[in-house]
Coordinates of C-alpha atoms in Angstrom, one line a residue:
Chain A
M670 CA 163.6 57.0 -98.2
R671 CA 163.9 57.2 -101.9
L672 CA 161.0 59.6 -102.0
A673 CA 162.7 61.8 -99.3
I674 CA 165.9 61.7 -101.4
D675 CA 164.0 62.8 -104.5
K676 CA 162.4 65.7 -102.5
A677 CA 165.8 66.8 -101.2
R678 CA 167.1 66.9 -104.7
Q679 CA 164.1 69.0 -105.9
G680 CA 164.8 71.3 -102.9
I681 CA 168.4 71.8 -103.9
K682 CA 167.4 72.7 -107.4
N683 CA 165.1 75.3 -105.9
G684 CA 167.9 76.8 -103.9
Q685 CA 167.1 75.1 -100.6
T686 CA 169.4 73.1 -98.3
P687 CA 170.0 69.4 -99.0
F688 CA 167.5 67.7 -96.6
G689 CA 164.3 65.7 -97.5
V690 CA 161.8 64.0 -95.3
C691 CA 158.9 61.6 -95.8
I692 CA 156.4 60.5 -93.1
S693 CA 154.4 57.4 -93.6
K694 CA 151.6 55.6 -91.7
D695 CA 150.4 52.1 -92.5
E696 CA 152.6 52.0 -95.6
E697 CA 151.0 55.2 -96.9
V698 CA 152.8 58.5 -97.4
V699 CA 151.4 61.2 -95.2
S700 CA 153.8 64.0 -96.1
C701 CA 156.9 64.3 -98.2
V702 CA 158.8 67.6 -98.2
H703 CA 162.2 69.3 -98.3
N704 CA 163.7 71.9 -96.1
I705 CA 162.2 75.4 -96.7
V706 CA 164.3 77.6 -94.4
W707 CA 165.2 80.0 -97.2
E708 CA 161.9 79.7 -99.1
N709 CA 159.9 80.7 -96.0
M710 CA 162.7 82.8 -94.3
D711 CA 162.0 80.6 -91.2
I712 CA 164.9 79.1 -89.4
T713 CA 162.6 76.5 -87.9
A714 CA 161.5 75.2 -91.3
H715 CA 163.8 72.2 -91.3
A716 CA 162.4 69.3 -93.4
E717 CA 161.3 67.3 -90.4
I718 CA 159.4 70.2 -88.7
H719 CA 157.8 71.0 -92.1
A720 CA 156.8 67.4 -92.6
I721 CA 155.4 67.0 -89.1
R722 CA 153.3 70.2 -89.5
E723 CA 151.9 68.9 -92.8
A724 CA 151.2 65.5 -91.2
C725 CA 149.4 67.0 -88.2
K726 CA 147.3 69.1 -90.6
K727 CA 146.5 66.2 -92.9
L728 CA 145.6 63.8 -90.1
N729 CA 144.0 66.6 -88.0
T730 CA 145.9 65.5 -84.9
V731 CA 149.0 66.4 -82.9
D732 CA 149.6 62.7 -82.2
L733 CA 151.5 60.9 -84.9
S734 CA 151.7 57.6 -83.1
G735 CA 152.4 54.7 -85.5
C736 CA 154.1 57.0 -88.0
V737 CA 157.6 56.5 -89.4
I738 CA 159.7 59.4 -90.4
Y739 CA 162.4 58.9 -93.1
S740 CA 165.0 61.7 -93.1
T741 CA 167.9 61.9 -95.5
C742 CA 170.0 63.2 -92.6
E743 CA 169.9 62.4 -88.9
P744 CA 167.4 64.9 -87.3
C745 CA 169.1 67.7 -85.4
P746 CA 168.1 68.0 -81.7
M747 CA 165.3 70.4 -82.6
C748 CA 163.8 67.9 -85.1
F749 CA 164.5 64.9 -82.9
S750 CA 162.6 66.6 -80.1
A751 CA 159.7 67.5 -82.5
C752 CA 159.5 63.8 -83.5
H753 CA 159.3 62.9 -79.8
W754 CA 156.6 65.5 -79.1
A755 CA 154.6 64.2 -82.1
K756 CA 154.9 60.6 -80.7
I757 CA 156.4 59.4 -83.9
S758 CA 157.2 55.7 -83.5
T759 CA 160.4 55.4 -85.6
I760 CA 163.0 57.6 -87.0
V761 CA 164.9 56.3 -90.1
Y762 CA 167.8 58.4 -91.3
G763 CA 170.6 58.3 -93.8
T764 CA 173.7 60.5 -93.1
Q765 CA 174.7 61.7 -89.7
I766 CA 174.5 65.2 -88.0
E767 CA 178.3 65.2 -88.1
D768 CA 178.2 64.9 -91.9
A769 CA 175.9 68.0 -92.1
R770 CA 178.1 69.9 -89.7
K771 CA 181.0 69.4 -92.0
L772 CA 179.1 71.3 -94.7
G773 CA 179.2 74.3 -92.4
F774 CA 175.8 74.2 -90.7
S775 CA 175.9 75.3 -87.1
E776 CA 174.8 72.0 -85.8
L777 CA 174.4 71.0 -82.1
T778 CA 176.2 67.8 -82.6
I779 CA 174.2 65.6 -80.2
P780 CA 173.3 62.2 -81.7
N781 CA 169.7 61.0 -81.7
E782 CA 170.7 58.1 -79.5
K783 CA 172.1 60.5 -76.9
M784 CA 169.0 62.6 -76.9
K785 CA 166.8 59.5 -76.6
Q786 CA 168.9 58.2 -73.7
L787 CA 169.0 61.6 -71.8
G788 CA 165.4 62.4 -72.3
G789 CA 164.0 58.9 -71.9
S790 CA 162.2 58.9 -75.2
P791 CA 160.5 55.6 -76.4
I792 CA 161.2 56.5 -80.1
E793 CA 163.0 53.8 -82.2
I794 CA 166.0 55.0 -84.2
I795 CA 167.4 53.3 -87.3
G796 CA 170.4 55.1 -88.9
N797 CA 172.7 54.8 -91.9
I798 CA 169.9 53.7 -94.4
L799 CA 170.9 54.5 -98.0
Y800 CA 173.8 56.3 -96.6
A801 CA 175.7 56.7 -99.9
E802 CA 172.7 58.1 -101.7
C803 CA 172.0 60.5 -98.9
L804 CA 175.6 61.6 -98.8
E805 CA 175.5 62.2 -102.5
L806 CA 172.9 64.9 -101.9
F807 CA 175.5 66.8 -99.9
R808 CA 177.9 66.6 -102.9
F809 CA 175.1 67.7 -105.3
W810 CA 174.3 70.6 -103.1
S811 CA 178.0 71.6 -102.6
A812 CA 178.4 71.7 -106.4
Q813 CA 175.7 74.4 -106.6
G814 CA 177.1 77.9 -106.9
S815 CA 174.4 79.5 -104.7
K816 CA 174.5 77.2 -101.6
K817 CA 173.7 79.1 -98.4
I818 CA 174.3 77.8 -94.9
Y819 CA 172.9 78.9 -91.6
Chain B
M1042 CA 159.0 88.7 -69.1
R1043 CA 155.9 90.4 -67.9
L1044 CA 154.6 90.7 -71.5
A1045 CA 155.3 87.0 -72.0
I1046 CA 153.3 86.2 -68.8
D1047 CA 150.4 88.3 -70.0
K1048 CA 150.5 86.5 -73.4
A1049 CA 150.5 83.1 -71.7
R1050 CA 147.5 84.2 -69.6
Q1051 CA 145.7 85.2 -72.7
G1052 CA 146.5 81.9 -74.3
I1053 CA 145.2 79.9 -71.3
K1054 CA 141.9 81.9 -71.5
N1055 CA 141.7 80.8 -75.2
G1056 CA 142.2 77.1 -74.4
Q1057 CA 145.9 77.0 -75.1
T1058 CA 148.7 75.6 -72.9
P1059 CA 150.3 77.9 -70.3
F1060 CA 153.4 79.1 -72.2
G1061 CA 154.3 82.6 -73.4
V1062 CA 157.3 84.1 -75.1
C1063 CA 158.6 87.5 -76.0
I1064 CA 161.6 88.2 -78.2
S1065 CA 163.3 91.6 -78.0
K1066 CA 166.1 93.3 -79.9
D1067 CA 167.8 96.6 -78.8
E1068 CA 165.1 97.0 -76.0
E1069 CA 162.3 96.7 -78.6
V1070 CA 159.7 93.9 -78.7
V1071 CA 160.1 91.9 -82.0
S1072 CA 157.4 89.2 -81.3
C1073 CA 155.2 88.3 -78.3
V1074 CA 153.1 85.2 -78.5
H1075 CA 151.7 82.2 -76.7
N1076 CA 151.7 78.5 -77.5
I1077 CA 149.3 77.7 -80.3
V1078 CA 149.6 73.9 -80.6
W1079 CA 145.8 73.4 -80.2
E1080 CA 144.8 76.5 -82.1
N1081 CA 146.9 75.5 -85.2
M1082 CA 146.8 71.7 -84.6
D1083 CA 150.6 71.8 -84.9
I1084 CA 152.7 69.9 -82.3
T1085 CA 155.7 72.1 -83.2
A1086 CA 153.8 75.4 -82.5
H1087 CA 155.4 75.9 -79.0
A1088 CA 155.5 79.5 -78.0
E1089 CA 159.3 79.8 -78.7
I1090 CA 159.0 78.3 -82.2
H1091 CA 156.0 80.5 -83.0
A1092 CA 157.9 83.6 -81.7
I1093 CA 161.1 82.8 -83.6
R1094 CA 159.0 82.3 -86.8
E1095 CA 157.3 85.7 -86.3
A1096 CA 160.7 87.4 -85.6
C1097 CA 162.3 85.9 -88.7
K1098 CA 159.3 87.2 -90.8
K1099 CA 159.3 90.6 -89.2
L1100 CA 163.1 91.2 -89.5
N1101 CA 163.3 89.3 -92.8
T1102 CA 166.2 87.2 -91.7
V1103 CA 166.9 83.7 -90.2
D1104 CA 169.7 85.3 -88.0
L1105 CA 168.4 86.6 -84.8
S1106 CA 171.8 87.5 -83.4
G1107 CA 171.5 90.1 -80.6
C1108 CA 168.0 89.1 -79.7
V1109 CA 166.9 88.0 -76.2
I1110 CA 164.1 85.5 -75.8
Y1111 CA 162.0 85.6 -72.7
S1112 CA 160.1 82.4 -72.0
T1113 CA 157.7 81.8 -69.1
C1114 CA 159.1 78.3 -68.9
E1115 CA 162.6 76.9 -69.8
P1116 CA 162.6 76.0 -73.5
C1117 CA 162.2 72.3 -74.2
P1118 CA 165.1 70.7 -76.2
M1119 CA 163.2 71.4 -79.5
C1120 CA 162.9 75.1 -78.6
F1121 CA 166.4 75.4 -77.1
S1122 CA 167.8 74.1 -80.4
A1123 CA 165.6 76.5 -82.4
C1124 CA 167.1 79.3 -80.3
H1125 CA 170.5 78.0 -81.1
W1126 CA 169.8 77.8 -84.9
A1127 CA 168.4 81.3 -84.8
K1128 CA 171.6 82.5 -83.2
I1129 CA 169.6 84.1 -80.4
S1130 CA 172.1 85.6 -77.9
T1131 CA 170.3 85.1 -74.6
I1132 CA 167.5 82.8 -73.2
V1133 CA 165.8 84.1 -70.1
Y1134 CA 163.2 81.8 -68.5
G1135 CA 160.9 81.5 -65.5
T1136 CA 159.9 78.0 -64.5
Q1137 CA 161.8 74.8 -65.4
I1138 CA 161.1 72.0 -67.8
E1139 CA 160.7 69.7 -64.8
D1140 CA 157.8 72.0 -63.6
A1141 CA 156.0 71.5 -66.9
R1142 CA 156.6 67.8 -66.9
K1143 CA 154.7 67.6 -63.6
L1144 CA 151.7 69.0 -65.3
G1145 CA 151.7 65.9 -67.5
F1146 CA 153.4 67.1 -70.7
S1147 CA 155.7 64.5 -72.2
E1148 CA 158.8 66.5 -71.8
L1149 CA 162.3 65.4 -72.7
T1150 CA 163.7 66.5 -69.4
I1151 CA 167.1 67.7 -70.6
P1152 CA 168.0 71.1 -69.0
N1153 CA 169.1 74.0 -71.3
E1154 CA 172.5 74.0 -69.6
K1155 CA 173.0 70.3 -70.5
M1156 CA 172.0 71.0 -74.1
K1157 CA 174.4 74.0 -74.3
Q1158 CA 177.3 72.0 -72.8
L1159 CA 176.7 68.9 -75.0
G1160 CA 176.2 70.8 -78.2
G1161 CA 178.8 73.5 -77.5
S1162 CA 176.3 76.3 -78.1
P1163 CA 177.4 79.9 -77.3
I1164 CA 173.9 80.9 -76.1
E1165 CA 173.7 82.6 -72.7
I1166 CA 171.1 81.2 -70.3
I1167 CA 169.5 83.0 -67.4
G1168 CA 166.9 81.0 -65.4
N1169 CA 164.4 81.4 -62.6
I1170 CA 163.4 85.0 -63.5
L1171 CA 159.9 85.9 -62.1
Y1172 CA 159.7 82.2 -61.1
A1173 CA 156.6 82.6 -58.8
E1174 CA 154.6 84.6 -61.4
C1175 CA 155.5 82.0 -64.1
L1176 CA 154.6 79.1 -61.8
E1177 CA 151.2 80.8 -61.1
L1178 CA 150.4 80.4 -64.8
F1179 CA 150.5 76.6 -64.3
R1180 CA 148.1 76.9 -61.4
F1181 CA 145.8 79.2 -63.4
W1182 CA 145.9 76.7 -66.3
S1183 CA 145.3 73.7 -64.0
A1184 CA 142.2 75.4 -62.7
Q1185 CA 140.7 75.5 -66.2
G1186 CA 138.2 72.7 -66.8
S1187 CA 139.3 72.1 -70.4
K1188 CA 143.1 71.8 -70.0
K1189 CA 144.6 69.5 -72.6
I1190 CA 148.1 68.1 -72.5
Y1191 CA 150.2 66.5 -75.2

């Protein structure tokens, strides 16, 4: 999670939104990225989607079974569903979707646990890890003059 | 929708899964693609995500307000959420998520209407358009020897 936080901080400095993600398998980092929606002008390029794409490419598979995804913020329903499709075993997150919504992002505020229950996903979910440090990213981002929401 | 169906058929012939999407704005086609999960080895490369990425690139914006997305199958929760993020105005679909699940795809079977209601999305949803033709795509795909699910 600390690597994901570092990536998010790097993204903020580059004008991106305050979200970082790290995917690991067998204790090794597979991908570690930040959100690049503005960099790529691609609304789907959330940190989780970007990290999953990188991981698929690196491992040459669409099946990320056994992988853990660390996200500085609870994955939105798009990203939660991408984790499910990728068969990621565990989601570990810091802040909550509701925290991101308060920044002005047009979040679908459906918690991961609700998505899991409704969809019958086997994915394990562990929230509120390094919450304070992850929330600090939002403060750091908010202090930037050029912050842009979507 | 007929363009999306043609794209899906083309994708099936190329070894891809049976899903096609067309995005239009002001009666003009902005992007028209099929699913490329296997082609790109990218589990997030569903037809809708692919089409939204193309549309963002073409229009140089992450805001697809006023666009209509035509999908041969009801967008999965990942793709529905991507449509919401992109501020797409209307989703028009053919078959249902449940129909795709029956083919063996590991769908999170949460209908678009449920996602809209839970997330409070303003997106308009119109289902069951050219249902028979869209369902026929699944039969055509099932008849291929090399069909691969995920």
